[in-house]
Amino acid sequence: MTIEIKVPTLGESVTTATIGKWLKQPGDSVAADEPVVELETDKVSVEVAAPSAGRLGAHAVAEGDEVAVGAVLTTVEAGAGAAPAAKPAPAAAKPAEVEAAPAPVPVAAPPAETDYDVIVIGAGPGGYVCAIRAAQLGFKVACVEKRATLGGTCLNVGCIPSKALLQSSENFHAAGHDYAGHGILIDSVRLDLKRMMARKAEVVDANVKGVEFLFKKNKVTWLKGFGTLEGTGRVTVDGKTVTAKHIVIASGSDSAGLPGVEVDEKVIVTSTGALELSAVPKKLVVIGGGVIGLELGSVWHRLGAEVTVVEYLDRLVPGTDGEIAKQFQRVLTRQGLQFKLGHKVTKAEKTGKGVTLTVEPAAGGKAETLDADIVLLAIGRTAASKGMGLEEAGVALDKRGRIVTDAHYATSVPGVYAIGDVIAGPMLAHKAEDEGVAIAEILARQAGHVNYDAIPGVVYTWPEVATVGRTEEELKDAGVTYKTGKFPFTANGRARAMGMTDGFVKVLADAATDKVLGVHIIGPGAGELIAEATLAMEFGASSEDIARTCHAHPTLSEAVKEAALDVEKRAIHI
């Protein structure tokens, strides 16, 4: 039987592609799913695979030709001269630290008939989005989740509950400190922590039930239990074997531990315990000056705790632009948070009154002790890759316990893929979501793609910190010549009206081409404002493109426009 190989769907706005390279020649034997030609668009390089094993027919188009979506590229005579499958070559950019996947190890052949087309292990943002997108594409999908609710760490004990408490604590603080300046006098502001925690639980419940509704709407089967990989095409869920043509691991991450600090989630807590405290601690020590520590430290500080942050490095929020980090520390210090930067915690002793921490300078020096009612350990997260049978099944892990994948999210075991926190790259819910969509589309032979140069990050403190693209330090280290534009919120009319003038917007653009290389914001609404910058970078915009785009007045977004104008030193309002 002769089967046509056509140009696949390459995205909603992409109608044509260019033949980059023929990977197989007429008469060659090919295996099912073996790449035969490479297509190029202005955004991605896509390999088109043979739909069936057989012998390749004549090329209908030549290298360099432009072809439309749906056009015939070649044919394959099914069953004639079949060859063993070859592993796809990388075709899309991944983060720099991603390692190349090793050659596949010998594993059992996939079952001839399967229970599902796709099984996703893990129902966090990466997993549940992958499952839904795969179902939209026509696959029969199941998602394995061990929790009693869907949504993973993010919706249950991470992103969503922390943002609920951040908003509630922000409102509490504003009522006691800021409203008088607006002519709103409140004689007595009291904290009902029990009600605040109940509201947080209501927000979480609504979100996780929303995911369950989406599963039902898209006919995704929820396999309740702990998933263990048995090899190509096979997963056991609490001892029961289920099969699939494709398996996607989206198991997420766990809180990182620290020698000498034993977590009990009562007086020494991770982010999970910090979201469930029954009383406001008098003294809270946060180990780690990253996103999680500063967000939860801010929550309890607003509610009345004395907060000290101990950070091993000499700065906060590693990876953010240095100028932003310095301003961030100054603002948080003014708010009353205390910092011990360049220090490490070597021991935590529980006492009848709380915890005594032993703290030493990171560079060496005299130790001291800090007493706390509660200690929050927030030094980062580690890939949740243990206890799932991955290594036993032949899945390669790197030295940090992350699953090693190629640019198509394929692991060292054929038919098994991985996305999200369990692989290399920033541990962000939205990064995992985009990867979930990408792998579902790749499995459907579409052009699934993630632009890792345009993934924003946000710290939801007050003020917020948001960043996308490269920092000034990274550009200097890479030897890139660049221009800088900045604009403070003190000069923004909307920020003045809101009484929220801390911070600024910073735009970094290539000195020769003016292409935006990075945007960094500290100030009100930074997490929303960064979306404009991310869109600009996704489409390769210049700072002038942003500057010449009309922004509504008065809005905070005008600060982004003015910072873009300042790249050429022609800002209007400063």
Coordinates of C-alpha atoms in Angstrom, one line a residue:
M1 CA 0.0 0.0 0.0
T2 CA 1.3 3.4 -1.0
I3 CA 1.0 6.1 1.7
E4 CA 1.5 9.8 1.1
I5 CA 3.8 11.8 3.4
K6 CA 2.5 15.4 3.6
V7 CA 3.5 18.7 5.2
P8 CA 2.0 18.6 8.7
T9 CA 0.2 21.4 10.5
L10 CA 2.9 23.7 11.8
G11 CA 0.9 26.1 14.0
E12 CA -2.1 28.3 13.7
S13 CA -0.3 31.1 11.8
V14 CA 2.1 29.0 9.7
T15 CA 1.0 28.1 6.2
T16 CA 4.3 27.3 4.5
A17 CA 7.7 25.8 5.2
T18 CA 11.0 25.3 3.4
I19 CA 12.5 21.9 2.6
G20 CA 15.7 22.1 4.7
K21 CA 17.2 18.7 4.1
W22 CA 16.1 15.2 2.9
L23 CA 17.2 12.7 5.5
K24 CA 16.2 9.7 3.4
Q25 CA 16.6 9.1 -0.3
P26 CA 14.2 7.4 -2.8
G27 CA 14.5 3.7 -2.4
D28 CA 15.7 3.8 1.2
S29 CA 14.1 1.5 3.7
V30 CA 12.5 3.4 6.6
A31 CA 10.9 2.4 9.9
A32 CA 7.6 3.7 11.3
D33 CA 8.2 7.1 12.9
E34 CA 11.6 7.5 11.4
P35 CA 12.3 11.1 10.2
V36 CA 12.6 11.4 6.4
V37 CA 12.8 15.1 5.8
E38 CA 13.5 18.3 7.7
L39 CA 11.3 21.3 7.3
E40 CA 12.2 24.9 8.3
T41 CA 10.0 27.9 9.3
D42 CA 11.0 31.2 10.7
K43 CA 10.5 29.7 14.2
V44 CA 11.3 26.0 14.2
S45 CA 13.0 23.2 12.5
V46 CA 10.6 20.2 12.1
E47 CA 11.3 16.6 11.2
V48 CA 8.5 14.8 9.3
A49 CA 8.5 11.0 9.9
A50 CA 7.3 8.1 7.9
P51 CA 3.8 7.0 9.1
S52 CA 4.6 3.4 8.4
A53 CA 7.6 1.1 7.8
G54 CA 8.5 0.5 4.1
R55 CA 10.4 1.8 1.2
L56 CA 10.6 5.6 0.4
G57 CA 9.3 6.8 -3.0
A58 CA 10.5 9.7 -5.1
H59 CA 10.9 13.2 -3.7
A60 CA 8.0 15.4 -4.8
V61 CA 10.0 18.6 -3.9
A62 CA 13.6 19.5 -3.7
E63 CA 15.7 21.0 -0.9
G64 CA 15.2 24.7 -0.7
D65 CA 11.6 24.6 -2.2
E66 CA 8.8 26.3 -0.3
V67 CA 5.8 24.1 0.3
A68 CA 2.4 24.6 1.7
V69 CA 0.9 22.8 4.7
G70 CA -0.8 19.7 3.3
A71 CA 1.4 19.4 0.3
V72 CA 2.7 15.9 -0.6
L73 CA 6.4 15.5 0.1
T74 CA 7.0 11.9 -0.9
T75 CA 5.4 8.4 -0.5
V76 CA 6.2 5.3 1.3
E77 CA 5.4 1.8 0.1
A78 CA 4.2 0.2 3.4
G79 CA 5.9 -3.1 4.3
A80 CA 8.5 -3.0 1.6
G81 CA 12.1 -3.2 3.0
A82 CA 11.3 -2.1 6.5
A83 CA 14.2 -0.9 8.6
P84 CA 14.7 -0.6 12.4
A85 CA 13.7 2.8 13.8
A86 CA 16.3 5.4 14.3
K87 CA 16.2 7.9 17.2
P88 CA 15.1 11.4 16.0
A89 CA 17.9 14.1 15.9
P90 CA 17.3 17.2 18.0
A91 CA 15.5 20.0 16.1
A92 CA 14.4 22.5 18.7
A93 CA 16.3 24.6 21.1
K94 CA 16.3 23.5 24.8
P95 CA 17.9 25.2 27.8
A96 CA 21.7 25.2 27.8
E97 CA 22.0 22.7 30.7
V98 CA 19.9 20.0 28.9
E99 CA 22.1 17.0 28.2
A100 CA 21.9 14.9 25.1
A101 CA 20.0 11.7 25.6
P102 CA 22.1 8.6 25.5
A103 CA 21.4 5.8 23.0
P104 CA 18.3 3.8 23.8
V105 CA 18.9 0.8 26.0
P106 CA 17.5 -2.6 25.1
V107 CA 13.9 -2.9 26.5
A108 CA 10.9 -5.0 26.0
A109 CA 9.0 -4.3 22.8
P110 CA 5.8 -2.2 23.2
P111 CA 2.5 -4.1 23.4
A112 CA 0.8 -4.6 20.0
E113 CA -2.5 -3.3 21.4
T114 CA -2.6 -0.8 24.2
D115 CA -5.2 0.5 26.7
Y116 CA -4.4 4.1 25.8
D117 CA -2.6 6.1 23.2
V118 CA -1.0 8.3 25.8
I119 CA -0.4 7.9 29.5
V120 CA 0.8 10.9 31.5
I121 CA 2.4 10.3 34.9
G122 CA 1.6 13.3 37.1
A123 CA -1.3 15.7 37.1
G124 CA 0.5 19.0 37.9
P125 CA 0.5 21.9 35.4
G126 CA 2.7 20.1 32.9
G127 CA 0.9 16.7 33.2
Y128 CA -2.7 17.8 33.2
V129 CA -2.1 20.3 30.4
C130 CA -0.3 17.6 28.3
A131 CA -3.2 15.2 28.9
I132 CA -5.9 17.7 27.9
R133 CA -4.0 18.8 24.8
A134 CA -3.4 15.2 23.7
A135 CA -7.1 14.5 24.1
Q136 CA -7.9 17.6 22.0
L137 CA -5.7 16.1 19.3
G138 CA -7.7 12.9 19.2
F139 CA -5.6 10.6 21.5
K140 CA -7.2 8.3 24.0
V141 CA -5.5 9.6 27.2
A142 CA -5.1 8.6 30.8
C143 CA -3.3 10.6 33.6
V144 CA -1.9 8.9 36.7
E145 CA -2.0 10.9 39.9
K146 CA -1.3 9.7 43.4
R147 CA -2.9 12.8 45.2
A148 CA -6.5 12.8 46.2
T149 CA -6.9 15.9 44.0
L150 CA -5.6 16.9 40.6
G151 CA -3.3 19.9 40.0
G152 CA 0.0 18.7 41.5
T153 CA 2.1 20.7 43.9
C154 CA 1.3 24.0 42.2
L155 CA -2.5 24.0 42.7
N156 CA -2.5 22.1 46.0
V157 CA 0.5 23.2 48.1
G158 CA 2.4 25.7 45.9
C159 CA 1.5 28.5 43.4
I160 CA -2.2 28.8 44.1
P161 CA -2.4 28.6 47.9
S162 CA 0.6 30.8 48.3
K163 CA -0.9 33.5 46.0
A164 CA -4.1 33.3 48.0
L165 CA -2.3 34.0 51.2
L166 CA -0.1 36.7 49.5
Q167 CA -3.3 38.5 48.4
S168 CA -5.0 38.2 51.8
S169 CA -1.9 39.3 53.8
E170 CA -1.4 42.2 51.4
N171 CA -5.0 43.4 52.0
F172 CA -4.5 43.0 55.8
H173 CA -1.3 45.1 55.7
A174 CA -2.9 47.7 53.4
A175 CA -5.9 48.1 55.7
G176 CA -3.6 48.7 58.7
H177 CA -1.0 50.9 57.0
D178 CA -2.0 52.3 53.7
Y179 CA -5.7 53.1 53.6
A180 CA -5.4 56.2 55.8
G181 CA -3.4 57.9 53.1
H182 CA -6.4 57.5 50.8
G183 CA -8.7 59.0 53.4
I184 CA -10.1 55.6 54.6
L185 CA -9.9 55.4 58.3
I186 CA -10.2 52.0 60.0
D187 CA -10.0 52.3 63.8
S188 CA -9.2 48.6 64.5
V189 CA -7.9 46.0 62.1
R190 CA -7.9 42.5 63.5
L191 CA -6.6 39.3 61.9
D192 CA -8.9 36.2 61.6
L193 CA -6.2 33.7 60.6
K194 CA -8.6 30.8 60.6
R195 CA -10.9 32.6 58.1
M196 CA -7.9 33.5 56.0
M197 CA -6.7 29.9 55.8
A198 CA -10.3 28.8 55.0
R199 CA -10.4 31.2 52.1
K200 CA -7.1 29.8 50.8
A201 CA -8.6 26.3 51.0
E202 CA -11.6 27.5 49.1
V203 CA -9.4 28.9 46.3
V204 CA -7.5 25.7 46.1
D205 CA -10.6 23.6 46.0
A206 CA -12.1 25.6 43.2
N207 CA -8.9 25.2 41.1
V208 CA -8.5 21.5 41.6
K209 CA -12.1 20.8 40.9
G210 CA -11.8 22.9 37.7
V211 CA -9.1 20.5 36.5
E212 CA -11.2 17.5 37.3
F213 CA -14.0 19.1 35.3
L214 CA -11.6 19.7 32.3
F215 CA -10.6 16.0 32.5
K216 CA -14.2 14.9 32.2
K217 CA -14.9 17.5 29.5
N218 CA -12.0 16.2 27.4
K219 CA -12.6 12.5 28.2
V220 CA -9.2 12.1 30.0
T221 CA -9.2 9.1 32.3
W222 CA -7.8 9.7 35.8
L223 CA -5.9 6.7 37.0
K224 CA -5.8 7.2 40.8
G225 CA -2.7 5.8 42.5
F226 CA 1.1 5.8 42.3
G227 CA 2.6 5.2 38.8
T228 CA 5.7 3.1 38.2
L229 CA 7.3 2.9 34.8
E230 CA 7.9 -0.7 33.6
G231 CA 9.5 0.1 30.3
T232 CA 8.3 1.0 26.8
G233 CA 4.5 1.1 26.8
R234 CA 4.0 -0.2 30.3
V235 CA 3.0 1.5 33.6
T236 CA 1.8 0.0 36.8
V237 CA -0.7 2.0 38.9
D238 CA -0.7 0.7 42.5
G239 CA 0.3 -2.7 41.1
K240 CA -2.1 -2.8 38.1
T241 CA -0.5 -2.8 34.7
V242 CA -1.8 -0.4 32.0
T243 CA -0.4 0.1 28.5
A244 CA 0.1 3.0 26.1
K245 CA 1.8 3.8 22.8
H246 CA 3.4 6.8 24.4
I247 CA 4.2 7.6 28.1
V248 CA 4.9 11.1 29.3
I249 CA 6.6 11.5 32.8
A250 CA 5.5 14.8 34.4
S251 CA 6.2 13.9 38.1
G252 CA 7.3 17.4 39.1
S253 CA 9.6 18.2 42.0
D254 CA 10.0 18.1 45.8
S255 CA 11.4 20.5 48.3
A256 CA 15.2 20.3 48.6
G257 CA 16.6 19.2 52.0
L258 CA 19.6 20.5 53.9
P259 CA 22.0 18.5 56.1
G260 CA 21.6 19.3 59.7
V261 CA 18.0 20.6 59.3
E262 CA 15.4 18.0 59.9
V263 CA 11.9 19.0 58.5
D264 CA 8.9 18.0 60.6
E265 CA 6.4 20.4 59.0
K266 CA 5.6 21.7 62.5
V267 CA 8.4 23.9 63.7
I268 CA 10.8 23.2 60.8
V269 CA 8.7 23.5 57.7
T270 CA 8.9 23.5 53.9
S271 CA 6.6 25.6 51.8
T272 CA 3.9 23.0 52.5
G273 CA 4.0 23.5 56.2
A274 CA 4.4 27.2 55.9
L275 CA 1.0 27.4 54.2
E276 CA -0.7 25.6 57.1
L277 CA 0.6 27.4 60.2
S278 CA -2.2 27.8 62.8
A279 CA -0.7 30.9 64.4
V280 CA 1.5 33.8 63.4
P281 CA 5.1 33.1 64.7
K282 CA 6.8 35.8 66.6
K283 CA 10.1 35.0 65.0
L284 CA 10.4 33.3 61.6
V285 CA 13.8 32.4 60.1
V286 CA 13.7 31.6 56.3
I287 CA 16.6 29.6 55.0
G288 CA 17.0 30.6 51.4
G289 CA 16.6 34.0 49.7
G290 CA 14.8 32.7 46.5
V291 CA 11.3 33.1 45.3
I292 CA 9.5 30.7 47.7
G293 CA 11.3 32.0 50.8
L294 CA 10.7 35.6 50.0
E295 CA 7.1 35.1 49.1
L296 CA 6.1 33.1 52.2
G297 CA 8.4 35.3 54.4
S298 CA 6.5 38.3 53.1
V299 CA 3.1 36.7 54.0
W300 CA 4.0 36.0 57.6
H301 CA 5.9 39.4 58.0
R302 CA 2.7 41.2 56.9
L303 CA 0.7 39.3 59.5
G304 CA 3.1 40.3 62.3
A305 CA 6.1 37.9 62.3
E306 CA 9.7 39.2 62.7
V307 CA 11.4 37.6 59.6
T308 CA 15.1 37.0 59.1
V309 CA 16.3 35.5 55.8
V310 CA 19.5 33.6 55.7
E311 CA 21.0 33.2 52.2
Y312 CA 24.2 31.4 51.2
L313 CA 25.0 33.8 48.4
D314 CA 25.6 37.5 48.8
R315 CA 22.4 38.5 47.0
L316 CA 18.7 37.7 46.8
V317 CA 16.9 35.8 44.0
P318 CA 19.8 34.3 42.1
G319 CA 19.4 34.5 38.4
T320 CA 17.6 37.8 38.3
D321 CA 19.3 41.0 37.0
G322 CA 21.7 42.3 39.6
E323 CA 20.4 45.9 39.6
I324 CA 16.9 44.5 40.2
A325 CA 18.1 42.3 43.0
K326 CA 19.7 45.2 44.8
Q327 CA 16.6 47.4 44.6
F328 CA 14.5 44.5 45.7
Q329 CA 16.6 44.0 48.8
R330 CA 16.4 47.7 49.7
V331 CA 12.6 47.8 49.4
L332 CA 12.2 44.6 51.5
T333 CA 14.6 45.9 54.1
R334 CA 12.5 49.1 54.3
Q335 CA 9.5 46.9 54.9
G336 CA 11.2 45.4 57.9
L337 CA 12.6 42.1 56.7
Q338 CA 16.1 41.3 57.9
F339 CA 18.8 39.6 55.8
K340 CA 21.9 37.6 56.6
L341 CA 23.5 37.2 53.1
G342 CA 26.6 35.2 52.5
H343 CA 25.7 32.9 55.4
K344 CA 24.9 29.2 55.8
V345 CA 22.9 27.2 58.3
T346 CA 24.9 24.2 59.6
K347 CA 22.6 23.0 62.4
A348 CA 19.0 23.2 63.6
E349 CA 18.2 22.2 67.2
K350 CA 14.6 21.9 68.3
T351 CA 14.0 23.4 71.8
G352 CA 10.9 23.6 74.0
K353 CA 10.3 27.1 72.6
G354 CA 11.1 26.6 69.0
V355 CA 14.4 26.1 67.0
T356 CA 18.0 27.3 67.5
L357 CA 19.9 27.6 64.3
T358 CA 23.7 27.7 64.0
V359 CA 24.7 30.1 61.3
E360 CA 28.2 30.7 59.8
P361 CA 29.6 33.0 57.1
A362 CA 29.7 31.1 53.8
A363 CA 33.3 32.2 53.3
G364 CA 34.3 30.9 56.7
G365 CA 34.3 32.6 60.1
K366 CA 32.7 32.7 63.6
A367 CA 29.4 30.9 64.0
E368 CA 26.4 32.4 65.7
T369 CA 23.0 31.3 66.7
L370 CA 19.5 32.4 65.8
D371 CA 16.4 31.6 67.7
A372 CA 13.0 31.1 65.9
D373 CA 9.5 29.9 66.6
I374 CA 9.3 28.6 63.1
V375 CA 12.0 27.8 60.5
L376 CA 11.1 27.7 56.8
L377 CA 13.5 25.7 54.7
A378 CA 13.3 27.1 51.2
I379 CA 16.6 26.4 49.4
G380 CA 15.0 25.2 46.1
R381 CA 13.5 22.0 44.7
T382 CA 14.7 18.8 43.3
A383 CA 13.4 16.6 40.5
A384 CA 10.9 14.0 41.7
S385 CA 12.4 11.1 39.9
K386 CA 13.0 8.5 42.6
G387 CA 10.9 5.5 43.4
M388 CA 9.1 5.4 40.1
G389 CA 11.1 2.6 38.5
L390 CA 12.8 5.0 36.1
E391 CA 16.4 3.8 36.4
E392 CA 15.3 0.2 36.6
A393 CA 13.4 0.7 33.3
G394 CA 16.6 2.2 31.7
V395 CA 15.7 5.9 31.9
A396 CA 18.9 7.9 32.2
L397 CA 19.2 10.6 34.9
D398 CA 21.7 13.4 35.2
K399 CA 23.8 14.0 38.3
R400 CA 21.0 16.2 39.8
G401 CA 18.4 13.4 39.4
R402 CA 16.7 15.0 36.4
I403 CA 15.6 12.9 33.5
V404 CA 17.8 13.3 30.5
T405 CA 15.9 14.1 27.3
D406 CA 16.6 15.2 23.8
A407 CA 15.1 18.3 22.1
H408 CA 11.9 16.3 21.5
Y409 CA 11.5 15.4 25.2
A410 CA 12.4 11.8 24.4
T411 CA 14.2 9.8 27.1
S412 CA 16.7 7.0 26.7
V413 CA 13.7 4.5 26.6
P414 CA 11.8 4.4 23.3
G415 CA 8.3 5.7 23.6
V416 CA 8.9 7.4 27.0
Y417 CA 9.1 11.2 27.3
A418 CA 9.5 13.7 30.1
I419 CA 8.6 17.3 30.8
G420 CA 8.4 19.9 33.5
D421 CA 10.3 20.1 36.8
V422 CA 11.6 16.6 36.4
I423 CA 13.8 17.6 33.4
A424 CA 16.4 20.4 33.0
G425 CA 15.4 24.1 32.9
P426 CA 13.6 26.5 35.2
M427 CA 11.1 24.9 37.6
L428 CA 8.1 27.0 36.6
A429 CA 4.5 25.9 36.1
H430 CA 4.1 27.8 32.9
K431 CA 7.3 26.3 31.4
A432 CA 5.9 22.8 32.2
E433 CA 2.5 23.8 30.7
D434 CA 4.2 24.8 27.4
E435 CA 6.2 21.6 27.3
G436 CA 3.0 19.7 27.9
V437 CA 1.4 21.2 24.9
A438 CA 4.6 20.8 22.8
I439 CA 5.0 17.1 23.5
A440 CA 1.4 16.4 22.8
E441 CA 1.7 18.1 19.5
I442 CA 5.0 16.4 18.7
L443 CA 3.3 13.0 19.3
A444 CA 0.5 14.1 16.9
R445 CA 3.3 14.9 14.3
Q446 CA 2.8 18.6 14.6
A447 CA 5.4 21.3 15.3
G448 CA 5.4 21.3 19.1
H449 CA 7.9 23.9 20.2
V450 CA 8.9 26.0 23.3
N451 CA 11.0 29.1 23.1
Y452 CA 13.2 28.9 26.1
D453 CA 14.5 32.4 25.6
A454 CA 11.1 33.9 26.3
I455 CA 9.9 32.3 29.5
P456 CA 9.0 34.9 32.1
G457 CA 9.6 34.5 35.9
V458 CA 7.8 36.4 38.6
V459 CA 8.3 36.9 42.4
Y460 CA 4.8 37.7 43.9
T461 CA 6.0 39.8 46.8
W462 CA 5.3 43.5 47.1
P463 CA 6.6 45.0 45.0
E464 CA 6.5 42.2 42.4
V465 CA 9.6 41.3 40.5
A466 CA 9.3 40.0 36.9
T467 CA 11.9 39.1 34.3
V468 CA 12.2 37.6 30.9
G469 CA 15.2 37.1 28.6
R470 CA 18.9 37.7 29.5
T471 CA 20.2 39.8 32.4
E472 CA 22.8 42.5 32.1
E473 CA 25.4 40.2 33.7
E474 CA 24.7 37.4 31.2
L475 CA 25.1 39.8 28.3
K476 CA 28.4 41.1 29.7
D477 CA 29.7 37.5 30.2
A478 CA 28.7 36.6 26.7
G479 CA 30.4 39.6 25.2
V480 CA 27.2 41.0 23.7
T481 CA 27.1 44.7 23.1
Y482 CA 23.8 46.1 24.3
K483 CA 21.9 49.3 25.1
T484 CA 19.9 49.9 28.3
G485 CA 16.6 51.8 28.9
K486 CA 15.1 52.5 32.3
F487 CA 12.0 54.2 33.6
P488 CA 11.0 54.6 37.3
F489 CA 7.4 54.1 38.6
T490 CA 7.8 57.4 40.5
A491 CA 7.4 59.1 37.1
N492 CA 4.3 57.1 36.1
G493 CA 1.0 58.8 36.6
R494 CA -1.0 55.6 37.3
A495 CA 1.6 54.4 39.9
R496 CA 1.4 57.8 41.6
A497 CA -2.4 57.6 41.7
M498 CA -2.2 54.1 43.2
G499 CA 0.4 55.3 45.8
M500 CA 2.7 52.5 44.6
T501 CA 5.8 54.1 43.1
D502 CA 8.6 51.7 44.2
G503 CA 10.7 50.2 41.4
F504 CA 11.4 50.6 37.7
V505 CA 11.4 48.9 34.3
K506 CA 14.6 48.0 32.5
V507 CA 14.9 47.1 28.8
L508 CA 18.0 45.6 27.3
A509 CA 18.4 45.7 23.5
D510 CA 21.1 44.6 21.1
A511 CA 23.3 47.6 20.3
A512 CA 23.4 46.8 16.6
T513 CA 20.0 45.5 15.8
D514 CA 17.9 47.0 18.6
K515 CA 16.3 43.5 19.2
V516 CA 15.0 43.2 22.7
L517 CA 17.2 40.8 24.7
G518 CA 15.8 41.1 28.1
V519 CA 13.2 43.0 30.2
H520 CA 13.3 43.3 34.0
I521 CA 10.7 44.9 36.2
I522 CA 10.3 45.6 39.9
G523 CA 7.2 47.4 40.9
P524 CA 3.4 47.3 40.9
G525 CA 1.8 44.8 38.6
A526 CA 5.2 43.5 37.3
G527 CA 3.9 40.0 36.8
E528 CA 1.2 41.3 34.4
L529 CA 3.4 43.9 32.7
I530 CA 6.1 41.2 31.8
A531 CA 3.6 39.6 29.4
E532 CA 4.0 42.5 26.9
A533 CA 7.8 42.1 27.0
T534 CA 7.5 38.3 26.6
L535 CA 5.3 38.7 23.5
A536 CA 7.7 41.3 22.1
M537 CA 10.6 38.8 22.5
E538 CA 8.6 35.9 21.1
F539 CA 8.2 37.8 17.9
G540 CA 11.7 39.3 17.7
A541 CA 10.6 42.8 18.4
S542 CA 13.0 45.8 18.8
S543 CA 12.8 48.3 21.6
E544 CA 11.5 50.8 19.0
D545 CA 8.6 48.4 18.2
I546 CA 7.6 48.7 21.9
A547 CA 8.2 52.4 22.0
R548 CA 6.1 53.1 18.9
T549 CA 3.1 51.0 20.1
C550 CA 0.3 53.1 21.6
H551 CA -0.2 52.4 25.3
A552 CA -3.3 53.6 27.1
H553 CA -3.0 56.5 29.5
P554 CA -2.8 56.4 32.5
T555 CA -1.6 52.9 32.9
L556 CA 1.4 51.1 34.5
S557 CA 2.2 49.7 31.0
E558 CA 3.4 53.2 30.0
A559 CA 6.4 52.6 32.1
V560 CA 7.4 49.7 29.7
K561 CA 7.0 52.1 26.7
E562 CA 9.0 54.8 28.4
A563 CA 11.8 52.3 29.3
A564 CA 11.8 51.2 25.6
L565 CA 12.0 54.9 24.5
D566 CA 14.9 55.3 27.0
V567 CA 17.0 52.7 25.1
E568 CA 17.6 55.6 22.6
K569 CA 17.5 58.2 25.4
R570 CA 14.3 59.7 24.3
A571 CA 11.9 59.0 27.1
I572 CA 9.3 61.7 27.4
H573 CA 8.3 61.8 31.1
I574 CA 11.7 61.9 32.8

